[in-house]
Amino acid sequence: MAKRERVIRMSVELPLWRALTAYRVLTMVYAVLVFVSEYRHYERPWVGIAFLSVLAVWTLATLPRVANAASCTKRFLGADLTIALTGILITPLADADARTVNGPTLPTIWAAGSVLAFAIKGGWRWAAFASSLVAAANLVERGAPTRDTLHNVLLVWVASVAIGYVVEVARASEATLARALEIEAATRERERLARDIHDSVLQVLAMVQRRGTALGGEAAELGRMAGEQEVALRTLVSSGLVPTTRASEAPALGALVRTVDDDDDGRADPEGAELDLRALLAPHAGSRVSLAEPGAPVLLPPPAARELAAAVSAALDNVHRHAGESAQAWILVEDWGDEVIVTVRDDGPGIPAGRLAQAEGEGRLGVALSIRGRLRDLGGTAELISVPGQGTEVELKVPRGRAKA
């Protein structure tokens, strides 16, 4: 997230500082050329030579200072503006006729660069302050305000304030975007942890509750307690107060879901290797679950293959939980080249209309997180079709080009 924020900030501010750097160099060269072209008309040319020498050395020596906001300190801005104001005010010393003929000041348009530095650094308020000082210096240098002087002063003031305002808006926008990205990342991490909890602890608690109720006696009391803990944990998950420990560090607590973090031999996947989805789904096949798969390997990146297999496990768990232990389920794996489709169908009673929304509101997030959430993170989709009395079908689609970690 920090990397994304840095990229966003660079995309907004860095071009402005680069443009200011180029502006200062070009306008310094322009000020020197203007002085050289008007050299004969100056009564005290040594004043202009001295000032422009200082200006050239200062501009070139302080180029790193206008590279970014961090290096452009308040002290530097004050010194830079002082040089610009000094150059404007001493112009009559170099050429007494400058006031009457309305000629350019010694720093000419270089002075606007100091104002722009204030605008980029501090926004429109800083720009208004700096441009007002430059305007006052120009009026003092001219002695009496003329139309051209007022026009130039107003132009610099309006342009600098506008640029400062745009910079403030850009910074506010990038801060909002960075915050939105942080919230999105936190939400995705929370949903991932919630899925892992759903696939392990919640499923085991639900199984203990069902088995305890069926056995009766002391087991029924254990089942009741497990049910209470399941409700409390579901509330915790749905409220977002999920522990920040890595889900891979928590052991699987039941046989209802087969969680695969490594290859079957316990070794981590080689870098760049792909997993055969068929191998991850094969353990589900049994007397009540039929698996139909292509004859060729269905290869996917390891994270995508595991997440898709976990979504299938969640769908099968819903079959066993809601359709009954005697329900029959079918898994169909299709590889279409550009996408992989896995369909899970059962012959249970189906899902009543509105039941999924009600379950999600109660904190039962099996379909919302363990199935749809996983497919959304993979760039895929999960479609659920259910007809009361005719079973349920879940179709999971994962596009290959986006099925990455």
Coordinates of C-alpha atoms in Angstrom, one line a residue, residues 116-379:
L116 CA 5.4 29.2 -8.2
A117 CA 7.6 27.4 -5.7
F118 CA 5.5 28.8 -2.9
A119 CA 2.3 27.6 -4.8
I120 CA 3.5 24.0 -5.3
K121 CA 4.9 23.8 -1.7
G122 CA 2.1 25.3 0.3
G123 CA -1.0 25.8 -1.9
W124 CA -2.9 28.9 -2.9
R125 CA -2.5 30.8 0.5
W126 CA 1.3 30.6 0.2
A127 CA 1.1 31.6 -3.4
A128 CA -1.1 34.6 -2.6
F129 CA 1.4 35.7 0.1
A130 CA 4.5 35.5 -2.2
S131 CA 2.8 37.0 -5.3
S132 CA 1.5 39.9 -3.2
L133 CA 5.1 40.7 -2.1
V134 CA 6.3 40.5 -5.7
A135 CA 3.4 42.8 -6.8
A136 CA 4.3 45.3 -4.1
A137 CA 8.0 45.3 -5.1
N138 CA 7.1 45.9 -8.8
L139 CA 4.8 48.8 -7.8
V140 CA 7.6 50.3 -5.7
E141 CA 10.1 49.8 -8.4
R142 CA 7.9 51.6 -11.0
G143 CA 7.1 54.5 -8.6
A144 CA 3.6 55.0 -10.1
P145 CA 1.4 52.1 -11.3
T146 CA 0.9 51.8 -15.0
R147 CA -1.5 49.7 -16.9
D148 CA 1.2 47.3 -18.1
T149 CA 2.5 46.9 -14.6
L150 CA -0.9 46.3 -13.1
H151 CA -1.6 43.8 -15.8
N152 CA 1.6 41.8 -15.2
V153 CA 1.1 41.9 -11.4
L154 CA -2.5 40.7 -11.7
L155 CA -1.5 38.0 -14.1
V156 CA 1.2 36.6 -11.8
W157 CA -1.1 36.8 -8.8
V158 CA -4.0 35.0 -10.4
A159 CA -1.9 32.3 -12.1
S160 CA 0.0 31.5 -8.9
V161 CA -3.1 31.3 -6.8
A162 CA -4.8 29.1 -9.4
I163 CA -1.8 26.7 -9.5
G164 CA -1.7 26.6 -5.7
Y165 CA -5.4 25.7 -5.6
V166 CA -5.0 23.0 -8.2
V167 CA -2.1 21.5 -6.2
E168 CA -4.2 21.5 -3.0
V169 CA -7.1 19.7 -4.9
A170 CA -4.7 17.2 -6.3
R171 CA -3.2 16.4 -2.9
A172 CA -6.6 16.0 -1.4
S173 CA -7.6 13.7 -4.2
E174 CA -4.5 11.5 -3.9
A175 CA -5.0 11.3 -0.1
T176 CA -8.6 10.2 -0.7
L177 CA -7.5 7.6 -3.3
A178 CA -4.7 6.3 -1.0
R179 CA -7.2 6.0 1.9
A180 CA -9.7 4.2 -0.4
L181 CA -6.9 1.8 -1.5
E182 CA -6.0 1.1 2.2
I183 CA -9.7 0.4 3.0
E184 CA -9.9 -1.9 0.0
A185 CA -6.8 -3.8 1.0
A186 CA -7.9 -4.1 4.6
T187 CA -11.3 -5.3 3.5
R188 CA -9.9 -7.9 1.2
E189 CA -7.5 -9.2 3.9
R190 CA -10.4 -9.3 6.4
E191 CA -12.5 -11.3 3.9
R192 CA -9.7 -13.7 3.3
L193 CA -9.2 -14.3 7.0
A194 CA -13.0 -14.7 7.4
R195 CA -13.0 -17.3 4.6
D196 CA -10.3 -19.3 6.3
I197 CA -12.1 -19.1 9.6
H198 CA -15.4 -20.2 7.9
D199 CA -13.6 -23.1 6.3
S200 CA -12.2 -24.4 9.5
V201 CA -13.5 -23.3 12.9
L202 CA -17.0 -22.4 12.0
Q203 CA -17.6 -25.6 10.0
V204 CA -16.3 -27.7 12.9
L205 CA -18.5 -25.9 15.4
A206 CA -21.5 -26.4 13.2
M207 CA -20.7 -30.1 12.9
V208 CA -20.3 -30.5 16.7
Q209 CA -23.6 -28.8 17.2
R210 CA -25.4 -31.0 14.7
R211 CA -23.8 -34.3 16.0
G212 CA -24.3 -33.3 19.6
T213 CA -28.0 -32.5 19.1
A214 CA -28.5 -35.8 17.3
L215 CA -26.8 -37.9 20.1
G216 CA -28.6 -36.2 23.0
G217 CA -27.6 -36.3 26.6
E218 CA -24.3 -34.7 27.6
A219 CA -23.4 -34.4 23.9
A220 CA -26.4 -32.2 23.4
E221 CA -25.0 -29.8 26.0
L222 CA -21.7 -29.7 24.1
G223 CA -23.6 -29.1 20.9
R224 CA -25.4 -26.2 22.5
M225 CA -22.2 -24.7 23.6
A226 CA -20.6 -25.2 20.2
G227 CA -23.6 -23.5 18.7
E228 CA -23.3 -20.5 21.0
Q229 CA -19.6 -20.2 20.1
E230 CA -20.4 -20.4 16.4
V231 CA -22.9 -17.5 16.6
A232 CA -20.3 -15.4 18.6
L233 CA -17.6 -16.1 16.1
R234 CA -19.8 -15.4 13.1
T235 CA -20.7 -12.1 14.7
L236 CA -17.0 -11.3 15.2
V237 CA -16.2 -12.2 11.6
S238 CA -19.1 -10.2 10.1
S239 CA -18.2 -7.1 12.3
G240 CA -14.7 -7.0 10.9
L241 CA -12.9 -7.7 14.2
V242 CA -11.0 -10.6 12.8
P243 CA -7.6 -11.5 14.3
T244 CA -4.7 -10.4 12.1
T245 CA -2.7 -13.7 12.4
R246 CA -1.9 -15.5 9.3
A247 CA -4.6 -18.0 8.4
S248 CA -1.9 -20.4 7.2
E249 CA -0.7 -20.7 10.8
A250 CA -4.0 -22.0 12.0
P251 CA -4.4 -25.8 11.6
A252 CA -7.4 -27.3 9.9
L253 CA -9.8 -28.5 12.5
G254 CA -12.1 -30.8 10.5
A255 CA -12.4 -33.2 7.7
L256 CA -15.3 -31.4 6.1
V257 CA -12.9 -29.1 4.1
R258 CA -9.6 -30.1 2.7
T259 CA -7.3 -27.1 3.0
V260 CA -4.2 -27.3 0.7
D261 CA -1.3 -24.9 1.5
D262 CA 1.5 -27.0 0.0
D263 CA 1.9 -29.9 -2.4
D264 CA 0.9 -33.3 -1.2
D265 CA 4.5 -34.1 -0.3
G266 CA 4.7 -31.1 2.0
R267 CA 7.1 -29.1 -0.2
A268 CA 6.4 -25.6 -1.3
D269 CA 5.6 -25.1 -5.0
P270 CA 8.6 -24.3 -7.2
E271 CA 8.6 -20.7 -8.4
G272 CA 6.5 -20.4 -11.6
A273 CA 5.1 -24.0 -11.3
E274 CA 1.4 -24.5 -11.9
L275 CA -0.9 -27.0 -10.1
D276 CA -3.3 -29.4 -11.7
L277 CA -6.7 -28.6 -10.5
R278 CA -7.8 -32.2 -10.9
A279 CA -5.4 -33.3 -8.2
L280 CA -6.8 -30.9 -5.7
L281 CA -10.4 -31.9 -6.5
A282 CA -9.8 -35.7 -6.7
P283 CA -10.1 -36.3 -2.8
H284 CA -13.7 -35.0 -2.9
A285 CA -14.8 -37.9 -5.2
G286 CA -16.6 -40.7 -3.4
S287 CA -19.8 -42.6 -3.1
R288 CA -21.9 -39.4 -2.9
V289 CA -19.7 -37.1 -5.0
S290 CA -19.1 -37.8 -8.6
L291 CA -16.1 -36.0 -10.3
A292 CA -16.0 -35.5 -14.1
E293 CA -12.8 -34.0 -15.4
P294 CA -10.9 -33.5 -18.7
G295 CA -8.3 -36.1 -19.7
A296 CA -5.5 -33.5 -19.8
P297 CA -4.2 -31.6 -16.8
V298 CA -6.1 -28.4 -15.8
L299 CA -3.1 -26.1 -14.9
L300 CA -3.5 -22.9 -12.9
P301 CA -1.2 -20.8 -10.8
P302 CA -1.0 -22.3 -7.3
P303 CA -2.9 -19.6 -5.5
A304 CA -5.7 -19.6 -8.0
A305 CA -5.9 -23.4 -8.0
R306 CA -6.1 -23.6 -4.2
E307 CA -8.6 -20.8 -4.0
L308 CA -10.8 -22.5 -6.6
A309 CA -10.5 -25.8 -4.9
A310 CA -11.4 -24.2 -1.6
A311 CA -14.5 -22.6 -3.2
V312 CA -15.5 -26.1 -4.4
S313 CA -15.0 -27.5 -0.9
A314 CA -17.3 -24.7 0.5
A315 CA -19.9 -25.6 -2.1
L316 CA -19.8 -29.3 -1.2
D317 CA -19.9 -28.5 2.5
N318 CA -23.1 -26.5 1.8
V319 CA -24.5 -29.6 0.1
H320 CA -23.7 -31.8 3.1
R321 CA -25.0 -29.3 5.5
H322 CA -28.2 -28.2 3.9
A323 CA -29.2 -31.0 1.5
G324 CA -28.5 -33.8 4.0
E325 CA -25.9 -36.6 4.3
S326 CA -27.7 -38.7 1.7
A327 CA -27.6 -36.0 -1.0
Q328 CA -25.8 -36.7 -4.2
A329 CA -23.4 -34.2 -5.7
W330 CA -21.6 -33.9 -9.0
I331 CA -18.4 -31.9 -9.9
L332 CA -17.8 -31.0 -13.5
V333 CA -14.4 -29.5 -14.5
E334 CA -14.2 -27.8 -17.9
D335 CA -11.0 -26.3 -19.4
W336 CA -11.9 -23.9 -22.2
G337 CA -8.4 -22.5 -22.7
D338 CA -9.0 -18.9 -21.7
E339 CA -11.0 -19.9 -18.6
V340 CA -11.7 -22.8 -16.3
I341 CA -15.2 -23.6 -15.2
V342 CA -16.1 -25.8 -12.3
T343 CA -19.8 -26.7 -11.7
V344 CA -21.0 -28.2 -8.5
R345 CA -24.6 -29.6 -8.6
D346 CA -26.7 -31.5 -6.1
D347 CA -30.1 -33.2 -5.9
G348 CA -31.1 -31.6 -2.7
P349 CA -34.2 -29.6 -1.9
G350 CA -32.8 -26.4 -3.3
I351 CA -32.6 -22.9 -1.7
P352 CA -35.7 -20.9 -0.9
A353 CA -35.9 -17.5 -2.4
G354 CA -34.3 -14.9 -0.2
R355 CA -32.5 -17.4 2.0
L356 CA -29.0 -16.3 0.9
A357 CA -29.6 -12.7 1.7
Q358 CA -31.1 -13.7 5.1
A359 CA -28.1 -15.9 5.9
E360 CA -25.7 -13.1 5.0
G361 CA -27.6 -10.8 7.3
E362 CA -27.3 -13.3 10.1
G363 CA -23.5 -13.5 9.6
R364 CA -23.6 -16.9 7.8
L365 CA -21.2 -15.9 5.1
G366 CA -20.4 -19.3 3.4
V367 CA -21.6 -18.3 0.0
A368 CA -20.8 -14.7 0.3
L369 CA -17.1 -15.2 1.4
S370 CA -16.0 -18.8 0.9
I371 CA -17.4 -19.0 -2.6
R372 CA -18.2 -15.6 -4.2
G373 CA -15.4 -13.8 -2.3
R374 CA -12.8 -16.2 -3.5
L375 CA -13.9 -16.0 -7.1
R376 CA -14.1 -12.3 -7.1
D377 CA -10.5 -12.1 -5.8
L378 CA -9.4 -14.3 -8.7
G379 CA -11.2 -12.0 -11.2

